[in-house]
Amino acid sequence: MSDKQSDKDEKTGLSRRGFLGASALTSAAVAASGLVGGVMTRDSWAAAAKEAQQKIHVAPGELDEYYGFWSGGHQGEVRVLGIPSMRELMRIPVFNVDSATGWGLTNESRHILGDSAKFLNGDCHHPHISMTDGKYDGKYLFINDKANSRVARIRLDIMKCDKITTIPNVQAIHGLRLQKVPYTKYVFCNAEFIIPHPNDGKVFDLEDENSFTLYNAVDAETMEVAFQVIVDGNLDNTDMDYTGRFTAATCYNSEKAFDLGGMMRNERDWVVVFDIPAVEKEIKAGRFITLGDSKVPVVDGRKKDGKDSVVTRYIPVPKNPHGLNTSTDGKYFIANGKLSPTCTMIDIDLLPDLFAGKLKDPRDVVVGEPELGLGPLHTTFDGRGNAYTTLFIDSQVVKWNMEEARRAYKGEKVNYIKQKLDVHYQPGHLHASLCETSEADGKWLVALSKFSKDRFLPTGPLHPENDQLIDISGDVMKLVHDGPTFAEPHDCIMARRDQIKTRKIWDRNDPFFAPTVAMAKKDGIKLEEDNKVIRDGNKVRVYMTSMAPAYGLTEFKVKQGNEVTVVITNMDQIEDVSHGFVMVNHGVSMEISPNQTSSITFIADKPGLHWYYCSWFCHALHMEMVGRMMVEPA
Ligand code: CUK
Ligand code: CUA
Ligand code: CA
């Protein structure tokens, strides 16, 4: 950070320490003037933000303190940002096709995409980092695809997607969260939409008892679906506790309706709580079914004749709840009311009694229901007992104290609301640094606003979103940065930079390109040395190395109609020297980073001379890094 900054502030002549003190006084004055608990004006936050703005200045050559991983929304990728600078560092293509790296075009990426490679789109919402003992372990990042019902895993050492799983029997994977304790064994994800089973066109009725949706657990290592649970109603967002026993999910369509009016009919929908060891026990005892062609064990978690199943409990909460967040102290599941101005606090310590039948009413586990403002969507935490909730309709972030909200629910007169801060505009998710772990450090908060309106230079009818950085380290929230982003990130996650350990260059034994290495071995090729063309009937495999500024092969000959696979191994072992390969007029492009092997397959359908060139600037003679494919007419 800006430790090179001058010790004295030029305008005020105050030392840096004095300046901080003065700003703390300003905060106290703001509190005394009654702004806390009220609305701060544009002027007042601008003044309060001055000192915080210096904190976010990461000078040229200096590094950020946190990694941020941003969902790319219906653009389908994951973006890596540095926090607090909000500088975009990298993009990780996942459910999209990427021209620069060749994701979706190369054989390696198509192998990972599997059958779903036929889809060129995705819609990601929820990026989450794997954990050990309730802390980020930096191994993987998982993300959902609502559009094509998939879950993807990104290896954080290379920042590439390495597995994608399509969830069977469902439509639209939305909420996604990870097991926190003792480690991320399961990835939990919600299928949002209710569909008939089997969905073969004979039944279109959602009232039918064979119409339902499923809660899903994916094994984080194998990425296979471990089990599914049938639920009443639908599923929106989910989270897990810090004991490893319970997960919870919101349902906004307890009505099983198919239209807006119907979905808003009930004053209360519910949170469904899952007892995960109880689900595992059912499966072990053989009490499960399977659906369609899939072999995944399915346990029924619906109520039967008003009686609870052994794996679920349904807790009524008001109305069309959305976000579901576990407080970092491990005490509460918090359901965000959306159509109700409230959040519902569920005491996790009371859930064993609820499952044991010791409580009369499922609402007995509710220990707080603070009234926060209009349109609560998501909540995050600072590790100091405060919660921060987005108010979509009010365009605000509200800071509130959880223990005080709990006391107020018992009838005590306490003002649990600490501050309301205007954000711009209509926020969905918000996320504080390390807030999904027991290490929540209460430093930075990002509010992901759905509308930017007047905040940026106009870009035509389509506007960017606005991800706003807020300093929450003091008593008062300070808005310090507007961050334009493309196509609705929905959600993000921040980890300390020491928690993410990346490789500088590829390991030659990396499983990412293992199928290509196996193919070369069959062809008797030494990838690190050989520059050879293998002809196999109509198939031609062209193996070459690359080293700046030249390919190992500057020409090769094929016949019109041949299926050509170009395999390139980058022998530059210098960090940051990536090459590319583009075959002009063939839709062929890929990245080959240091020590990496990449391959791409296409049809040589046009006779004649066709140039190929390096697309990643690698050397003073990068423009000259070219070659020719000669295609003889059929
Ligand atoms: S959801 Cu978009 S604002 Cu998909 Cu997490 Cu709530
Ligand atoms: Cu190799 Cu540019
Ligand atoms: Ca509803």
XYZ file of C-alpha atoms and ligand atoms in Angstrom:
643
model
C 0.000 0.000 0.000
C 0.993 3.635 -0.120
C 3.735 3.554 2.477
C 5.751 5.812 0.154
C 3.177 8.547 0.661
C 4.505 11.766 2.212
C 4.141 11.946 5.952
C 2.507 15.369 5.869
C -0.715 16.103 4.065
C -0.002 18.990 1.687
C -3.211 20.962 2.173
C -3.796 20.594 5.902
C -0.177 20.336 7.011
C -1.322 17.571 9.371
C 0.889 14.548 9.789
C -0.571 11.300 8.545
C -1.240 10.186 12.090
C -2.941 13.515 12.845
C -4.990 13.238 9.698
C -6.265 9.822 10.745
C -7.155 11.252 14.150
C -9.006 14.152 12.590
C -10.928 11.814 10.375
C -11.890 9.687 13.355
C -13.254 12.859 14.934
C -15.253 13.551 11.798
C -16.734 10.086 12.154
C -17.683 10.821 15.744
C -19.247 14.106 14.629
C -21.208 12.252 11.980
C -22.463 9.888 14.659
C -23.387 12.754 16.969
C -25.205 14.629 14.226
C -27.599 11.721 13.957
C -26.450 10.599 10.544
C -25.697 7.162 11.893
C -28.874 5.202 11.578
C -30.016 7.752 9.019
C -28.983 8.466 5.479
C -25.664 10.103 4.614
C -25.771 12.634 1.821
C -23.545 12.629 -1.238
C -21.482 15.461 0.296
C -21.048 13.860 3.677
C -19.814 10.546 2.344
C -17.490 12.297 -0.070
C -15.832 14.075 2.863
C -15.696 10.977 5.024
C -14.206 8.984 2.170
C -11.159 11.206 1.628
C -8.800 9.429 3.954
C -10.116 6.023 3.000
C -9.450 6.881 -0.635
C -5.750 7.188 0.150
C -5.844 3.652 1.523
C -7.101 2.231 -1.758
C -4.364 3.873 -3.810
C -2.011 1.066 -4.762
C 0.928 2.861 -6.354
C 2.496 1.665 -9.618
C 4.623 -1.386 -8.918
C 2.934 -2.105 -5.575
C 0.723 -5.127 -5.010
C -2.810 -5.462 -3.690
C -3.537 -7.009 -0.286
C -6.413 -9.232 -1.413
C -7.400 -11.338 -4.366
C -10.997 -10.867 -5.478
C -12.754 -13.450 -7.645
C -15.715 -12.034 -9.506
C -18.461 -14.001 -11.168
C -18.817 -12.977 -14.816
C -22.595 -13.423 -14.723
C -24.197 -14.464 -17.982
C -20.895 -13.687 -19.713
C -19.811 -17.052 -18.257
C -16.272 -16.322 -17.009
C -14.570 -15.607 -13.677
C -12.584 -12.383 -13.255
C -9.663 -11.895 -10.901
C -9.299 -8.477 -9.276
C -6.816 -6.966 -6.873
C -8.342 -5.370 -3.766
C -8.355 -2.553 -2.745
C -7.227 -1.170 -6.119
C -10.122 -2.949 -7.922
C -7.706 -3.493 -10.844
C -8.684 -6.413 -13.067
C -5.772 -8.883 -13.102
C -6.999 -11.843 -15.135
C -10.023 -13.472 -16.702
C -10.662 -17.182 -16.349
C -12.937 -18.482 -19.100
C -15.272 -21.191 -17.800
C -18.713 -21.467 -19.430
C -17.888 -19.112 -22.307
C -15.681 -19.380 -25.380
C -12.511 -17.293 -25.212
C -10.620 -16.145 -28.270
C -7.383 -15.223 -26.467
C -6.708 -18.458 -24.599
C -8.640 -20.753 -26.922
C -10.946 -21.952 -24.123
C -13.777 -23.840 -25.810
C -11.611 -24.263 -28.931
C -8.599 -26.278 -27.739
C -8.755 -30.034 -27.245
C -7.683 -29.649 -23.607
C -10.590 -27.298 -22.783
C -13.110 -29.330 -24.795
C -12.027 -32.416 -22.869
C -12.803 -30.592 -19.602
C -16.119 -29.235 -20.935
C -17.122 -32.790 -21.912
C -20.581 -33.240 -23.437
C -21.482 -29.696 -22.444
C -18.896 -28.280 -24.926
C -21.862 -27.951 -27.290
C -23.110 -25.049 -25.148
C -21.361 -21.780 -25.909
C -22.990 -19.845 -23.058
C -23.223 -19.930 -19.295
C -24.574 -17.848 -16.415
C -22.425 -17.878 -13.314
C -23.432 -16.410 -9.984
C -21.613 -17.786 -6.959
C -17.802 -18.158 -6.759
C -16.538 -19.858 -3.577
C -13.041 -20.855 -2.422
C -12.411 -24.270 -0.860
C -11.806 -24.348 2.895
C -10.027 -26.307 5.584
C -11.093 -25.776 9.210
C -13.320 -22.875 8.216
C -10.512 -20.949 6.456
C -9.743 -20.563 2.754
C -7.144 -23.147 1.710
C -6.610 -21.606 -1.730
C -6.909 -24.910 -3.575
C -10.046 -24.515 -5.669
C -12.741 -22.060 -6.595
C -16.179 -23.441 -7.482
C -18.880 -21.675 -9.473
C -22.383 -22.485 -10.736
C -23.874 -22.203 -14.231
C -27.560 -21.420 -13.957
C -28.092 -21.451 -17.742
C -27.017 -25.044 -18.385
C -27.220 -26.571 -14.861
C -23.494 -27.050 -14.330
C -20.872 -26.684 -11.604
C -17.267 -25.838 -12.483
C -14.041 -26.068 -10.538
C -11.081 -23.727 -11.040
C -7.609 -24.722 -9.869
C -6.241 -21.629 -8.159
C -2.571 -22.637 -8.643
C -2.895 -22.152 -12.416
C -6.173 -20.161 -12.453
C -7.724 -22.439 -15.053
C -10.951 -24.421 -14.948
C -10.118 -28.120 -14.612
C -13.519 -29.845 -14.131
C -17.116 -29.232 -15.156
C -20.055 -31.357 -14.045
C -23.610 -31.254 -15.390
C -26.106 -31.938 -12.593
C -28.646 -34.558 -13.724
C -32.440 -34.461 -13.188
C -32.619 -30.687 -12.670
C -32.989 -27.279 -14.305
C -30.939 -24.192 -13.337
C -28.223 -24.604 -10.686
C -28.327 -21.338 -8.737
C -27.246 -21.101 -5.069
C -23.852 -22.705 -4.404
C -21.799 -22.930 -1.217
C -19.098 -25.151 0.201
C -18.625 -27.306 3.245
C -16.431 -25.258 5.609
C -15.554 -27.767 8.347
C -13.499 -29.946 8.624
C -12.747 -29.351 4.938
C -14.581 -28.874 1.645
C -15.749 -32.405 1.002
C -19.012 -31.328 -0.635
C -20.067 -28.540 -2.943
C -23.748 -27.847 -2.170
C -25.888 -26.413 -4.906
C -29.539 -25.582 -5.444
C -31.552 -26.516 -8.503
C -33.980 -23.615 -8.714
C -36.837 -24.705 -10.936
C -39.531 -27.272 -10.232
C -39.936 -29.775 -13.090
C -41.998 -32.945 -13.637
C -40.250 -36.324 -13.161
C -39.868 -37.887 -15.652
C -39.862 -34.735 -17.769
C -41.019 -36.530 -20.897
C -43.827 -34.252 -22.073
C -46.666 -36.298 -20.530
C -47.140 -34.052 -17.482
C -46.821 -30.255 -17.412
C -48.480 -29.678 -14.056
C -46.378 -28.423 -11.131
C -49.033 -29.446 -8.587
C -48.370 -33.089 -9.386
C -46.471 -34.842 -6.596
C -43.944 -36.005 -9.172
C -43.071 -32.365 -9.870
C -40.243 -31.179 -7.622
C -36.690 -29.883 -7.527
C -33.541 -31.208 -5.867
C -30.813 -30.113 -3.441
C -27.433 -31.380 -4.674
C -24.097 -32.359 -3.166
C -21.069 -32.667 -5.462
C -17.870 -34.356 -4.279
C -15.267 -31.562 -4.392
C -12.375 -33.853 -5.420
C -14.006 -36.161 -7.980
C -16.631 -33.593 -9.062
C -19.198 -36.400 -9.224
C -22.674 -35.843 -7.820
C -22.671 -37.557 -4.408
C -26.403 -37.291 -3.667
C -29.603 -35.357 -4.297
C -32.478 -34.537 -1.934
C -36.066 -33.964 -3.106
C -37.593 -30.868 -1.492
C -40.965 -29.201 -1.183
C -41.170 -25.856 -3.012
C -38.176 -24.512 -4.921
C -34.607 -23.546 -3.949
C -32.806 -20.206 -4.203
C -29.631 -19.650 -2.118
C -27.774 -21.903 0.320
C -24.961 -21.968 2.895
C -23.413 -24.379 5.400
C -22.710 -24.048 9.114
C -19.347 -24.241 10.941
C -20.027 -27.676 12.469
C -20.261 -29.665 9.247
C -23.764 -30.959 10.086
C -26.346 -28.503 8.717
C -26.907 -26.669 5.468
C -29.833 -24.347 4.785
C -31.530 -23.025 1.657
C -34.150 -20.402 0.920
C -37.361 -21.190 -0.974
C -39.379 -18.389 -2.601
C -41.870 -20.605 -4.398
C -43.484 -22.611 -1.597
C -46.650 -22.092 -3.665
C -45.291 -24.313 -6.492
C -46.655 -21.606 -8.789
C -45.568 -20.928 -12.341
C -46.401 -17.215 -12.460
C -45.458 -14.065 -10.542
C -48.807 -13.635 -8.782
C -48.798 -17.231 -7.664
C -45.243 -17.090 -6.328
C -46.191 -14.117 -4.112
C -49.416 -15.617 -2.730
C -48.058 -16.871 0.610
C -47.087 -14.384 3.328
C -44.403 -16.822 4.394
C -42.257 -19.197 2.391
C -39.483 -21.061 4.195
C -35.880 -21.973 4.842
C -35.238 -25.680 4.465
C -32.490 -27.088 6.714
C -30.666 -30.277 5.718
C -29.009 -32.667 8.166
C -26.128 -33.854 5.964
C -24.935 -36.831 8.099
C -28.605 -37.960 8.214
C -28.708 -37.911 4.378
C -25.501 -39.990 4.264
C -27.069 -42.436 6.755
C -30.178 -42.878 4.587
C -28.019 -43.667 1.563
C -25.896 -46.144 3.535
C -29.075 -47.886 4.660
C -30.280 -48.110 1.055
C -33.252 -45.793 1.621
C -32.986 -43.908 -1.661
C -34.241 -43.953 -5.241
C -32.695 -43.015 -8.569
C -34.218 -40.875 -11.311
C -34.123 -41.502 -15.057
C -30.777 -42.736 -16.393
C -28.767 -41.262 -13.548
C -27.257 -43.466 -10.837
C -27.089 -40.668 -8.250
C -28.806 -41.661 -4.965
C -31.873 -39.500 -4.316
C -33.321 -39.145 -0.794
C -36.851 -37.787 -0.296
C -36.758 -34.725 1.955
C -40.398 -33.734 1.504
C -43.008 -33.724 4.240
C -45.457 -36.623 3.994
C -48.964 -36.076 5.434
C -47.645 -33.188 7.520
C -44.816 -35.318 8.928
C -41.174 -34.281 8.551
C -38.634 -36.459 6.772
C -35.557 -37.440 8.804
C -33.244 -35.306 6.632
C -35.006 -31.909 6.490
C -36.908 -29.320 8.520
C -38.901 -26.429 7.041
C -38.782 -23.124 8.933
C -41.392 -20.558 7.841
C -39.886 -17.131 7.058
C -41.388 -14.048 5.392
C -41.777 -13.557 2.164
C -39.953 -14.805 -0.959
C -36.598 -14.928 0.899
C -33.432 -14.684 -1.221
C -29.913 -14.711 0.281
C -28.923 -17.265 2.913
C -25.788 -16.417 4.904
C -24.038 -18.089 7.824
C -22.658 -15.553 10.306
C -18.887 -15.839 10.761
C -19.276 -16.542 14.501
C -21.094 -19.722 13.442
C -24.237 -18.772 15.377
C -26.844 -17.964 12.737
C -28.305 -18.815 9.378
C -29.655 -15.491 8.124
C -32.446 -15.476 5.523
C -32.947 -12.206 3.641
C -36.616 -11.270 3.258
C -36.675 -9.671 -0.205
C -40.436 -8.935 -0.225
C -40.366 -8.467 3.544
C -38.258 -5.642 5.106
C -36.757 -8.178 7.511
C -33.976 -10.702 7.889
C -34.670 -13.880 9.850
C -31.985 -15.124 12.280
C -32.042 -18.885 12.794
C -30.062 -20.080 15.828
C -27.908 -22.969 14.579
C -27.401 -24.239 18.160
C -31.154 -24.951 18.365
C -31.255 -27.066 15.190
C -30.246 -30.380 16.861
C -33.301 -29.993 19.154
C -35.521 -29.205 16.172
C -34.399 -32.400 14.415
C -34.741 -34.395 17.655
C -38.405 -33.328 17.925
C -37.819 -31.380 21.140
C -39.311 -28.113 19.833
C -43.053 -27.597 19.356
C -42.831 -25.200 16.460
C -40.113 -24.874 13.787
C -40.303 -21.089 14.349
C -38.849 -21.737 17.846
C -35.373 -21.645 16.240
C -35.936 -18.050 15.096
C -34.188 -15.726 17.566
C -34.251 -12.448 15.664
C -36.139 -10.787 12.837
C -34.760 -7.252 12.524
C -36.584 -4.771 10.332
C -33.896 -3.326 8.075
C -35.455 -1.580 5.087
C -36.919 -2.388 1.702
C -35.739 -5.366 -0.319
C -33.086 -7.174 1.788
C -31.181 -9.501 -0.586
C -27.854 -10.591 0.931
C -25.931 -10.205 4.204
C -22.231 -10.187 5.036
C -20.193 -9.854 8.239
C -17.211 -8.002 9.723
C -16.201 -10.481 12.422
C -17.011 -7.849 15.087
C -20.649 -8.850 15.589
C -22.059 -6.643 12.850
C -23.998 -7.725 9.792
C -24.327 -5.736 6.559
C -27.384 -6.250 4.392
C -28.144 -4.953 0.901
C -31.490 -3.190 0.484
C -32.317 -3.490 -3.196
C -35.302 -1.145 -3.252
C -33.826 1.434 -0.857
C -30.453 1.361 -2.735
C -28.584 1.063 0.550
C -26.297 -1.078 2.613
C -27.524 -1.288 6.208
C -25.118 -2.106 9.025
C -26.747 -3.750 12.027
C -25.682 -5.504 15.204
C -26.711 -9.141 15.534
C -26.811 -9.465 19.326
C -28.815 -6.249 19.623
C -31.272 -7.504 16.989
C -31.647 -10.654 19.051
C -32.362 -8.646 22.207
C -34.876 -6.490 20.335
C -36.725 -9.646 19.246
C -37.178 -10.480 22.944
C -38.839 -7.092 23.436
C -35.920 -4.989 24.646
C -35.771 -1.428 23.323
C -32.469 -1.307 21.413
C -31.586 0.317 18.130
C -29.718 -2.443 16.342
C -29.308 -0.342 13.172
C -25.852 1.282 13.112
C -25.793 3.018 9.727
C -27.445 3.120 6.333
C -25.173 3.992 3.413
C -26.463 4.927 -0.036
C -25.040 2.810 -2.853
C -25.482 3.323 -6.589
C -27.853 1.735 -7.378
C -29.999 -1.249 -6.369
C -27.435 -3.618 -4.839
C -27.727 -7.425 -5.034
C -24.879 -9.260 -3.337
C -22.376 -7.695 -1.012
C -19.209 -9.270 0.260
C -16.768 -8.364 3.042
C -13.133 -9.496 3.129
C -12.795 -13.147 4.337
C -16.478 -13.053 5.365
C -17.234 -16.709 4.630
C -14.597 -17.874 7.075
C -13.863 -17.702 10.771
C -11.146 -15.147 9.872
C -13.493 -12.358 8.704
C -11.331 -9.257 9.174
C -13.829 -6.432 8.688
C -11.675 -4.332 6.365
C -13.332 -4.062 2.943
C -16.821 -4.557 1.647
C -17.951 -4.641 -1.963
C -21.572 -3.842 -2.840
C -22.497 -5.183 -6.269
C -25.036 -2.757 -7.645
C -27.318 -3.811 -10.481
C -27.741 -0.322 -11.956
C -25.082 2.319 -12.594
C -27.390 4.926 -14.195
C -25.396 8.207 -14.125
C -22.192 7.013 -12.450
C -20.073 6.496 -15.589
C -19.624 7.856 -19.096
C -22.619 6.690 -21.123
C -22.127 3.501 -23.137
C -25.366 3.351 -25.098
C -28.503 1.555 -23.975
C -26.535 -1.149 -22.163
C -24.899 0.116 -18.970
C -22.142 -1.440 -16.866
C -22.953 -2.613 -13.337
C -21.322 -0.783 -10.438
C -19.275 -2.706 -7.882
C -18.609 -0.231 -5.093
C -15.776 -0.592 -2.610
C -16.604 0.408 0.955
C -14.164 0.799 3.839
C -15.730 -0.904 6.885
C -12.649 -0.882 9.120
C -13.942 1.976 11.287
C -17.241 2.681 13.023
C -18.676 4.303 9.914
C -18.873 2.744 6.438
C -17.147 4.873 3.804
C -17.760 4.531 0.091
C -14.374 4.857 -1.618
C -14.525 3.538 -5.179
C -16.912 2.987 -8.093
C -15.976 -0.087 -10.139
C -17.725 -0.560 -13.479
C -18.160 -4.224 -14.429
C -19.711 -6.026 -17.356
C -22.730 -8.287 -17.359
C -23.859 -8.679 -13.807
C -21.244 -10.299 -11.609
C -23.935 -11.167 -8.972
C -21.342 -12.219 -6.434
C -17.628 -12.134 -5.590
C -15.237 -13.447 -2.961
C -12.104 -11.956 -1.412
C -9.127 -13.817 0.056
C -5.847 -12.586 1.529
C -3.056 -12.670 -1.031
C -1.023 -15.139 1.082
C -3.931 -17.613 0.861
C -3.589 -17.992 -2.922
C -0.422 -19.658 -4.201
C 0.078 -19.693 -7.953
C 2.596 -21.465 -10.174
C 5.008 -19.311 -12.194
C 5.243 -21.709 -15.154
C 3.504 -24.997 -16.018
C 4.658 -28.348 -14.659
C 5.343 -30.696 -17.580
C 3.356 -33.382 -15.715
C 0.274 -31.197 -15.240
C -2.984 -33.179 -15.677
C -4.460 -30.204 -17.589
C -2.837 -31.426 -20.823
C -2.343 -35.088 -19.859
C -4.710 -36.414 -22.608
C -2.569 -34.635 -25.230
C 0.638 -36.026 -23.709
C -0.903 -39.528 -23.892
C -1.798 -39.003 -27.581
C 1.779 -37.903 -28.349
C 3.167 -40.939 -26.562
C 1.057 -43.210 -28.788
C 2.503 -41.407 -31.803
C 6.034 -41.962 -30.459
C 6.584 -38.234 -30.099
C 8.822 -36.499 -27.555
C 6.867 -33.277 -27.120
C 9.836 -31.302 -25.760
C 12.049 -32.095 -28.754
C 10.191 -33.360 -31.801
C 8.945 -31.327 -34.744
C 7.103 -33.940 -36.790
C 3.999 -34.563 -38.846
C 2.139 -37.854 -38.230
C -0.250 -38.981 -40.987
C -3.019 -41.329 -39.909
C -5.450 -41.769 -42.832
C -7.475 -38.572 -43.127
C -6.080 -37.334 -39.802
C -2.873 -35.360 -39.571
C -1.155 -34.542 -36.292
C 1.405 -31.742 -36.433
C 3.744 -31.695 -33.453
C 6.025 -28.736 -32.879
C 7.829 -26.824 -30.176
C 7.950 -23.076 -29.748
C 10.722 -20.840 -28.494
C 10.694 -17.066 -28.941
C 10.603 -15.968 -31.705
C 10.061 -19.170 -33.726
C 7.940 -22.268 -34.073
C 9.743 -25.598 -34.421
C 7.961 -26.052 -37.759
C 7.648 -23.101 -40.118
C 5.815 -25.160 -42.718
C 3.801 -28.348 -43.077
C 1.819 -29.927 -45.878
C -1.646 -31.558 -45.733
C -4.386 -32.586 -48.182
C -7.651 -30.685 -48.575
C -10.261 -32.208 -46.244
C -7.708 -33.501 -43.737
C -8.585 -33.207 -40.043
C -5.517 -31.395 -38.714
C -4.475 -31.355 -35.052
C -1.710 -28.896 -34.207
C 0.111 -29.684 -30.951
C 2.562 -27.085 -29.635
C 4.853 -27.358 -26.642
C 6.313 -24.076 -25.390
C 9.940 -24.639 -24.427
C 10.415 -21.082 -23.171
C 10.800 -21.627 -19.462
C 10.865 -17.939 -18.678
C 7.970 -16.589 -16.607
C 5.512 -14.520 -18.663
C 6.745 -15.623 -22.139
C 3.515 -17.064 -23.550
C 3.069 -17.811 -27.237
C -0.072 -18.161 -29.285
C -1.109 -20.033 -32.406
C -3.604 -18.657 -34.905
C -4.369 -20.320 -38.243
C -5.689 -17.455 -40.364
C -9.248 -17.837 -41.737
C -9.791 -21.116 -39.866
C -11.271 -19.975 -36.515
C -8.210 -21.366 -34.751
C -6.573 -19.611 -31.776
C -4.856 -20.758 -28.593
C -2.480 -19.859 -25.775
C 0.729 -21.796 -25.056
C 2.306 -20.542 -21.816
C 5.781 -21.479 -20.564
C 6.193 -25.291 -20.368
C 2.593 -25.831 -21.543
C 1.366 -28.153 -24.288
C -1.745 -26.989 -26.164
C -3.565 -28.531 -29.101
C -6.359 -27.618 -31.448
C -8.159 -29.531 -34.221
C -9.685 -28.161 -37.426
C -10.494 -29.169 -41.005
C -8.124 -27.958 -43.717
C -11.040 -27.332 -46.082
C -9.434 -24.731 -48.397
C -6.581 -25.560 -50.775
C -3.644 -23.180 -50.976
C -1.150 -21.454 -48.711
C -2.360 -20.498 -45.226
C -0.250 -18.511 -42.788
C -0.198 -19.205 -39.093
C 1.174 -16.741 -36.544
C 1.886 -16.161 -32.864
C -0.853 -14.103 -31.189
C 0.703 -13.337 -27.780
C 3.413 -10.680 -28.049
C 6.548 -12.578 -27.012
C 9.670 -11.008 -28.505
C 10.964 -8.087 -30.586
C 10.522 -10.436 -33.568
C 7.013 -11.535 -32.500
C 5.540 -10.381 -35.839
C 8.006 -12.674 -37.606
C 6.922 -15.725 -35.532
C 4.964 -17.291 -38.391
C 4.637 -20.389 -40.546
C 2.749 -21.765 -43.537
C 0.270 -24.607 -43.909
C 0.248 -25.827 -47.515
C -2.988 -27.520 -48.481
C -2.940 -29.605 -51.681
C -6.282 -29.828 -53.489
C -8.209 -33.065 -52.980
S -28.309 -14.127 -6.697
Cu -28.023 -12.344 -8.101
S -28.358 -10.796 -6.499
Cu -27.955 -15.372 -8.252
Cu -26.786 -14.783 -5.539
Cu -28.822 -12.546 -5.239
Cu 5.599 -16.048 -29.896
Cu 4.579 -13.969 -30.138
Ca -43.558 -17.108 -2.359
